[in-house]
mmCIF file of C-alpha atoms in Angstrom:
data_model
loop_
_atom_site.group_PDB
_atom_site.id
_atom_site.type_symbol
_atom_site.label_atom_id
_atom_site.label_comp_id
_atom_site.label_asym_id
_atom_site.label_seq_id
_atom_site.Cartn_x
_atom_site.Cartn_y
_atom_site.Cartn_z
ATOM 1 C CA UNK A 247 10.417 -59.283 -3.198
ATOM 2 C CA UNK A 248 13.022 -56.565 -2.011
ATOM 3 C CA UNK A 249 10.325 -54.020 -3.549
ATOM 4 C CA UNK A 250 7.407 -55.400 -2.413
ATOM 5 C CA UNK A 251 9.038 -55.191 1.245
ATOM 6 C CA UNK A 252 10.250 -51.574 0.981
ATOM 7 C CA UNK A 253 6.908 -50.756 0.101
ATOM 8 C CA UNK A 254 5.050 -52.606 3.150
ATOM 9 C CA UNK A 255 7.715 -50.453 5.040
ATOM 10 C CA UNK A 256 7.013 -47.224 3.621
ATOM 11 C CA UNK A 257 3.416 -47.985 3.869
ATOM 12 C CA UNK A 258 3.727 -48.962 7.924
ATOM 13 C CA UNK A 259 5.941 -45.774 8.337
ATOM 14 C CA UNK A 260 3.365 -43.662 6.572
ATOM 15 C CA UNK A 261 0.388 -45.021 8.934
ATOM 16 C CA UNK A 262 2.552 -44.846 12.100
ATOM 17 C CA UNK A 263 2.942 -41.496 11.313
ATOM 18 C CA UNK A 264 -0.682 -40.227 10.857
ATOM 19 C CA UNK A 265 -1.715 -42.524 13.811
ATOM 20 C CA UNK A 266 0.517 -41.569 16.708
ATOM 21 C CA UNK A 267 -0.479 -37.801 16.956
ATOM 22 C CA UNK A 268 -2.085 -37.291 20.156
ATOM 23 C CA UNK A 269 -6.003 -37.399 19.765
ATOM 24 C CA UNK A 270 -9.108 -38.667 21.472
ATOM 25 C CA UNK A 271 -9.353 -41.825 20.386
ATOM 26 C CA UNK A 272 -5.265 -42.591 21.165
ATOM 27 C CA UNK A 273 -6.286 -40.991 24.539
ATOM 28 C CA UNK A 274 -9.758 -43.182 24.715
ATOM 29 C CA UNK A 275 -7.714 -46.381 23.534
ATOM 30 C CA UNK A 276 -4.788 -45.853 26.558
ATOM 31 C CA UNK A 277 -7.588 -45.320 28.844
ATOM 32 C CA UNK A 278 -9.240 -48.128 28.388
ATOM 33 C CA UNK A 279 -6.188 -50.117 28.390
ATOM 34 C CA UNK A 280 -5.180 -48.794 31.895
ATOM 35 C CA UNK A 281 -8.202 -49.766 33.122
ATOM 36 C CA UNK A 282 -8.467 -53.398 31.495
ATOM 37 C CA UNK A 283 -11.731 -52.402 30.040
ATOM 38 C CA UNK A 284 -12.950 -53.519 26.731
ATOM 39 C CA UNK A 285 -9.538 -53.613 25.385
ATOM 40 C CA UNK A 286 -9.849 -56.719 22.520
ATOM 41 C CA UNK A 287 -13.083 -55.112 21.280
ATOM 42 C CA UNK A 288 -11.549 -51.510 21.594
ATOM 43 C CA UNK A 289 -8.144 -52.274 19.679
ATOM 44 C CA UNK A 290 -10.328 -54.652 17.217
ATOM 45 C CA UNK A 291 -12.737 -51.756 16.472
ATOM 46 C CA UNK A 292 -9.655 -49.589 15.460
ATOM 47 C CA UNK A 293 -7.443 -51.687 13.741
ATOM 48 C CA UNK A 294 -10.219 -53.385 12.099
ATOM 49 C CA UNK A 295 -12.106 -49.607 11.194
ATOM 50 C CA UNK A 296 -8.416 -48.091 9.511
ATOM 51 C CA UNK A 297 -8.068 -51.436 8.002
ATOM 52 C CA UNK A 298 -11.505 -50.445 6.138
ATOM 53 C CA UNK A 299 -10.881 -46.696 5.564
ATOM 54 C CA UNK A 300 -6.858 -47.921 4.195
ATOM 55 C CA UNK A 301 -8.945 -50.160 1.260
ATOM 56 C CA UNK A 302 -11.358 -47.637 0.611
ATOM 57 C CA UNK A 303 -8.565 -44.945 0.029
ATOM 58 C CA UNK A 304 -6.106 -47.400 -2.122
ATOM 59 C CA UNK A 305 -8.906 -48.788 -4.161
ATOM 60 C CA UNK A 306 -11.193 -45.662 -4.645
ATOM 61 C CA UNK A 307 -8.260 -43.389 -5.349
ATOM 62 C CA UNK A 308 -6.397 -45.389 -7.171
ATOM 63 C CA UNK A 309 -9.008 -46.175 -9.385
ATOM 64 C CA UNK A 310 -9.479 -42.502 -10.159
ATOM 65 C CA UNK A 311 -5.628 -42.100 -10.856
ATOM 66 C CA UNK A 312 -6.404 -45.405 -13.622
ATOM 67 C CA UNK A 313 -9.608 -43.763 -14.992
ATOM 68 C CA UNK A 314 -7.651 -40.419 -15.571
ATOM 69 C CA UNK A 315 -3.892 -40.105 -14.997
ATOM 70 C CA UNK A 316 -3.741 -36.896 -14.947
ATOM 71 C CA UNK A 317 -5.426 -36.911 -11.411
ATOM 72 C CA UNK A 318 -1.871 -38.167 -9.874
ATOM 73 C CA UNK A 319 -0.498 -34.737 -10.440
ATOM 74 C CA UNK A 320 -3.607 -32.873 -8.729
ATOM 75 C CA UNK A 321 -3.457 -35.587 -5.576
ATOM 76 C CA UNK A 322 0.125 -34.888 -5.718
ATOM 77 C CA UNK A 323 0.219 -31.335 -5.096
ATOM 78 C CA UNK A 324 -3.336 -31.642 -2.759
ATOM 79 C CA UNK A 325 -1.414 -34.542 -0.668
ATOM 80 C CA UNK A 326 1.710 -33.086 -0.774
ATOM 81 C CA UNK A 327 0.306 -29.611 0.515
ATOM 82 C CA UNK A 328 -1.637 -31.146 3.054
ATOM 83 C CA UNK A 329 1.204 -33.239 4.692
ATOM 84 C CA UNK A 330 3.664 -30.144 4.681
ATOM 85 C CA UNK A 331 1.144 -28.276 6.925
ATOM 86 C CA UNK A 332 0.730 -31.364 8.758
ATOM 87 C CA UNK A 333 4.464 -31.615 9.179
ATOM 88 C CA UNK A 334 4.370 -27.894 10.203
ATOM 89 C CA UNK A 335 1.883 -28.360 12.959
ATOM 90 C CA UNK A 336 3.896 -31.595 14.518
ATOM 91 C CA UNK A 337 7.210 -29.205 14.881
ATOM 92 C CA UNK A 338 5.424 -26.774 16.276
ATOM 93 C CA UNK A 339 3.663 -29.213 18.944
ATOM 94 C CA UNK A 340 7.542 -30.046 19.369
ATOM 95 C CA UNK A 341 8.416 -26.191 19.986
ATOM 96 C CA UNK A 342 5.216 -25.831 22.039
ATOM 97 C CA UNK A 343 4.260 -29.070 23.816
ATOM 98 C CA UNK A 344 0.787 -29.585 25.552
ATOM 99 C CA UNK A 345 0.573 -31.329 28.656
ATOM 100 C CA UNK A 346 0.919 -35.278 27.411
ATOM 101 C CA UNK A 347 -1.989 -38.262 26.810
ATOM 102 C CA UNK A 348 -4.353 -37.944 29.836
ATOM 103 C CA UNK A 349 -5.770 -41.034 31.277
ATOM 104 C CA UNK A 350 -7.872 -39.850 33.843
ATOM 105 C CA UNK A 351 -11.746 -39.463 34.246
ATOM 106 C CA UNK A 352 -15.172 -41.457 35.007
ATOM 107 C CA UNK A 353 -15.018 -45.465 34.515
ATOM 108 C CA UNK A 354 -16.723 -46.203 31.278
ATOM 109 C CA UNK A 355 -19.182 -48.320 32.726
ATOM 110 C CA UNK A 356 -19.873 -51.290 30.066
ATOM 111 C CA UNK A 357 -18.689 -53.208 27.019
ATOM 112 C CA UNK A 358 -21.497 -51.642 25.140
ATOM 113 C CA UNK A 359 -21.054 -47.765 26.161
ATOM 114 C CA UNK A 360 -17.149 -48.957 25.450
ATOM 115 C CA UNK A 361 -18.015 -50.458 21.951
ATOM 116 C CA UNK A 362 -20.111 -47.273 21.181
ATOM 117 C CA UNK A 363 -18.107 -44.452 22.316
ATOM 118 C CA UNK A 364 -14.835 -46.254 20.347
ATOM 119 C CA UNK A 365 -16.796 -46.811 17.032
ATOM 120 C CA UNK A 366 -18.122 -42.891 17.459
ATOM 121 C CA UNK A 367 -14.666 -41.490 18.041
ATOM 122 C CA UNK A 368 -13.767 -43.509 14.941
ATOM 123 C CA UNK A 369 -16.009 -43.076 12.609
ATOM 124 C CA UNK A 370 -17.583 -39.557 13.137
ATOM 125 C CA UNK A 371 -14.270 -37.760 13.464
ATOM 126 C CA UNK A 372 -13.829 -35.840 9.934
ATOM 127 C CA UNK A 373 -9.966 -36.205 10.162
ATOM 128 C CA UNK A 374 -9.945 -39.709 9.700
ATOM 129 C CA UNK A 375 -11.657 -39.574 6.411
ATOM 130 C CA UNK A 376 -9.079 -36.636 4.975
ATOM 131 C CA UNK A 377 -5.988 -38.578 6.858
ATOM 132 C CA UNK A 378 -6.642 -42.381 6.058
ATOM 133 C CA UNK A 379 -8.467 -42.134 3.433
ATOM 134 C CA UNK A 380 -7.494 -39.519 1.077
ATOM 135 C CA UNK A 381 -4.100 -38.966 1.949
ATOM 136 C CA UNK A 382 -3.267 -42.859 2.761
ATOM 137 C CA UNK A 383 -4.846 -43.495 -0.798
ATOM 138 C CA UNK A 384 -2.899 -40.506 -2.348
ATOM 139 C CA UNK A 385 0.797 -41.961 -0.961
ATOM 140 C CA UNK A 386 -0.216 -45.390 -2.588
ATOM 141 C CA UNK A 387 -1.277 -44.369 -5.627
ATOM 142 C CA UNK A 388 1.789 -43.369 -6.721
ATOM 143 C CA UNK A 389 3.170 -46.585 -5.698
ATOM 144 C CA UNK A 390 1.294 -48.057 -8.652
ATOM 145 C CA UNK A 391 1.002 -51.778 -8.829
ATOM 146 C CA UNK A 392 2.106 -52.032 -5.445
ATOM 147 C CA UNK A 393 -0.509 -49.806 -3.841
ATOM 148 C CA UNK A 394 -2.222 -52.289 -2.152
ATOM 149 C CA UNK A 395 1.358 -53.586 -0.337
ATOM 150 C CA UNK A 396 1.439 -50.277 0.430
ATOM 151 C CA UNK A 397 -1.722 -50.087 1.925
ATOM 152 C CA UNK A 398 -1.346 -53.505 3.698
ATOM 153 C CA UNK A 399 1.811 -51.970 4.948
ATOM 154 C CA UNK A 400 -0.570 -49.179 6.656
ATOM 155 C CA UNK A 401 -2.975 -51.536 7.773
ATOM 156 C CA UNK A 402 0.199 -53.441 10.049
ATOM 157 C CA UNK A 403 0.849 -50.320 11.492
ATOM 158 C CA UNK A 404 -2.455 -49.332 12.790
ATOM 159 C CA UNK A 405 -2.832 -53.130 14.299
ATOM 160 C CA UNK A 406 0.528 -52.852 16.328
ATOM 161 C CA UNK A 407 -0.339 -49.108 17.057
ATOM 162 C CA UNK A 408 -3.263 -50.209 18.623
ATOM 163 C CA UNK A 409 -2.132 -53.441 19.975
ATOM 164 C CA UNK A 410 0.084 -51.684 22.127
ATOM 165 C CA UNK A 411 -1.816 -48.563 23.220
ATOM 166 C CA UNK A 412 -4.414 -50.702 23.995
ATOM 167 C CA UNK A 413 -3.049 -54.010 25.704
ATOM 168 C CA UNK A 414 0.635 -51.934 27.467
ATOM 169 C CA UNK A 415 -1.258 -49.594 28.741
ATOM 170 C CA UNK A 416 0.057 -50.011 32.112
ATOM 171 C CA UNK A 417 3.829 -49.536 30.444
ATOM 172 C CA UNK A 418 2.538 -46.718 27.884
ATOM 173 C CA UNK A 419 0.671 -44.554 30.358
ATOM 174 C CA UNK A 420 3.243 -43.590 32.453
ATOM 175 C CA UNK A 421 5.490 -42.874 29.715
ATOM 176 C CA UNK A 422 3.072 -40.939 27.223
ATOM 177 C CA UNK A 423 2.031 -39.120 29.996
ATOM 178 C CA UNK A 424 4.827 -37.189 30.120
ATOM 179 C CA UNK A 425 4.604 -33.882 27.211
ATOM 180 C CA UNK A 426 8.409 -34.612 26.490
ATOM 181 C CA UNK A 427 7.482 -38.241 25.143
ATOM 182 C CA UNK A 428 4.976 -36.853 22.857
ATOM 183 C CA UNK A 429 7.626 -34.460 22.001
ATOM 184 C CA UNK A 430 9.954 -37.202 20.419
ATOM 185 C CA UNK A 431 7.446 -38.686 18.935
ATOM 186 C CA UNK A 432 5.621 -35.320 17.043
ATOM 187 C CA UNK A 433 9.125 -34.661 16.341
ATOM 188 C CA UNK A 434 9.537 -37.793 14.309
ATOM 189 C CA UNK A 435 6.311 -37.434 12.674
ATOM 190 C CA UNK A 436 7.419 -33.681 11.878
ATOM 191 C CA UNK A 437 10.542 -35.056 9.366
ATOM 192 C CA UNK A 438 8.677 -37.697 8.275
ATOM 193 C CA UNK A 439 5.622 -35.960 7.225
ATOM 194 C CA UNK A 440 7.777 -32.835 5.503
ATOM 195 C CA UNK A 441 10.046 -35.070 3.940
ATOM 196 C CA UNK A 442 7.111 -37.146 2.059
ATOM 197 C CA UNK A 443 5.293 -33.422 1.099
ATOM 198 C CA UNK A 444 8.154 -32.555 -0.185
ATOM 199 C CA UNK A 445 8.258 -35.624 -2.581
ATOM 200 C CA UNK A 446 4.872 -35.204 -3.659
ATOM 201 C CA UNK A 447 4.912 -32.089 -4.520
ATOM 202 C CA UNK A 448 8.329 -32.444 -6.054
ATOM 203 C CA UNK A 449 6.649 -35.592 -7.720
ATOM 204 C CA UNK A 450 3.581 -33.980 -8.831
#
């Protein structure tokens, strides 16, 4: 039990991580949520779209990993490269900041342009395939067994990532529009995403 719960927490610290960079579809999400607009079907869409991408990544790589074990070690390394230059790039967001989340611009109009625009932002961004999907699946294959806790623990963190952008908007928007929020929090994602590169590759 004391494992399985470690993992579910490894797995919802892993998926906060990747989630919380600042991005479109966070920005898209707030917006919305500031506005009152579509937010259920907005934070549904993107809970319930990671939640898909999270299963694909556990199940399809881990089921590489089973067919040939020796495909840990390459993920490994791949992973493990990819989040240290992902690590990199959130301390230097930290050094350099931008100018925070912006909220501001036209009305969306309509539940449907809403639904659209959100499922769009979701599912044609190439990122999302590479972050949630390959790298997600990479981090829980080496969990083994426990994989799918791991990925469930992913899946939690996307809903209450979402949950809040989405439906404390009116708290969140003042706060993440400020660049020295989104410092804090890119600086968080900075030592978590180095120190779980360094694993891998360490691992691998």
């Amino acid at each position: 039990m004391n494992q399985a719960l470690t993992t579910v927490a490894a797995g919802f610290g892993t998926g906060l991580s990747l989630i919380v960079a600042i991005g479109a579809q966070n920005a898209f999400v707030l917006r919305q949520g500031v506005r009152r607009d579509a937010v259920l079907a907005v934070v549904g869409i993107c809970a319930l779209s990671d939640a898909v991408l999270i299963a694909l990544g556990v199940g399809g790589v881990g089921a590489v990993v089973v067919a040939w074990p020796g495909a840990l070690r390459a993920v490994g390394l791949v992973g493990g490269a990819f989040l240290l230059c992902y690590g990199a790039l959130a301390a230097r967001r930290v050094l350099r900041p931008g100018t925070g989340l912006r909220t501001e611009g036209e009305a969306v109009g309509s539940r449907r342009r809403a639904v659209l625009t959100c499922l769009a932002m979701t599912w044609l961004n190439p990122h999302v395939y590479l972050d949630t999907v390959f790298l997600l699946g990479s981090l829980a294959a080496g969990r083994g067994s426990l994989r799918w806790t791991f990925g469930l623990g992913a899946a939690l963190a996307s809903v209450c990532w979402f949950a809040a952008l989405g439906f404390g908007a009116r708290l969140l928007g003042r706060f993440l529009a400020r660049p020295a929020a989104w410092r804090v929090l890119d600086g968080l994602v900075a030592v978590t995403m180095l120190a779980l590169g360094a694993t891998l590759v360490a691992g691998a």
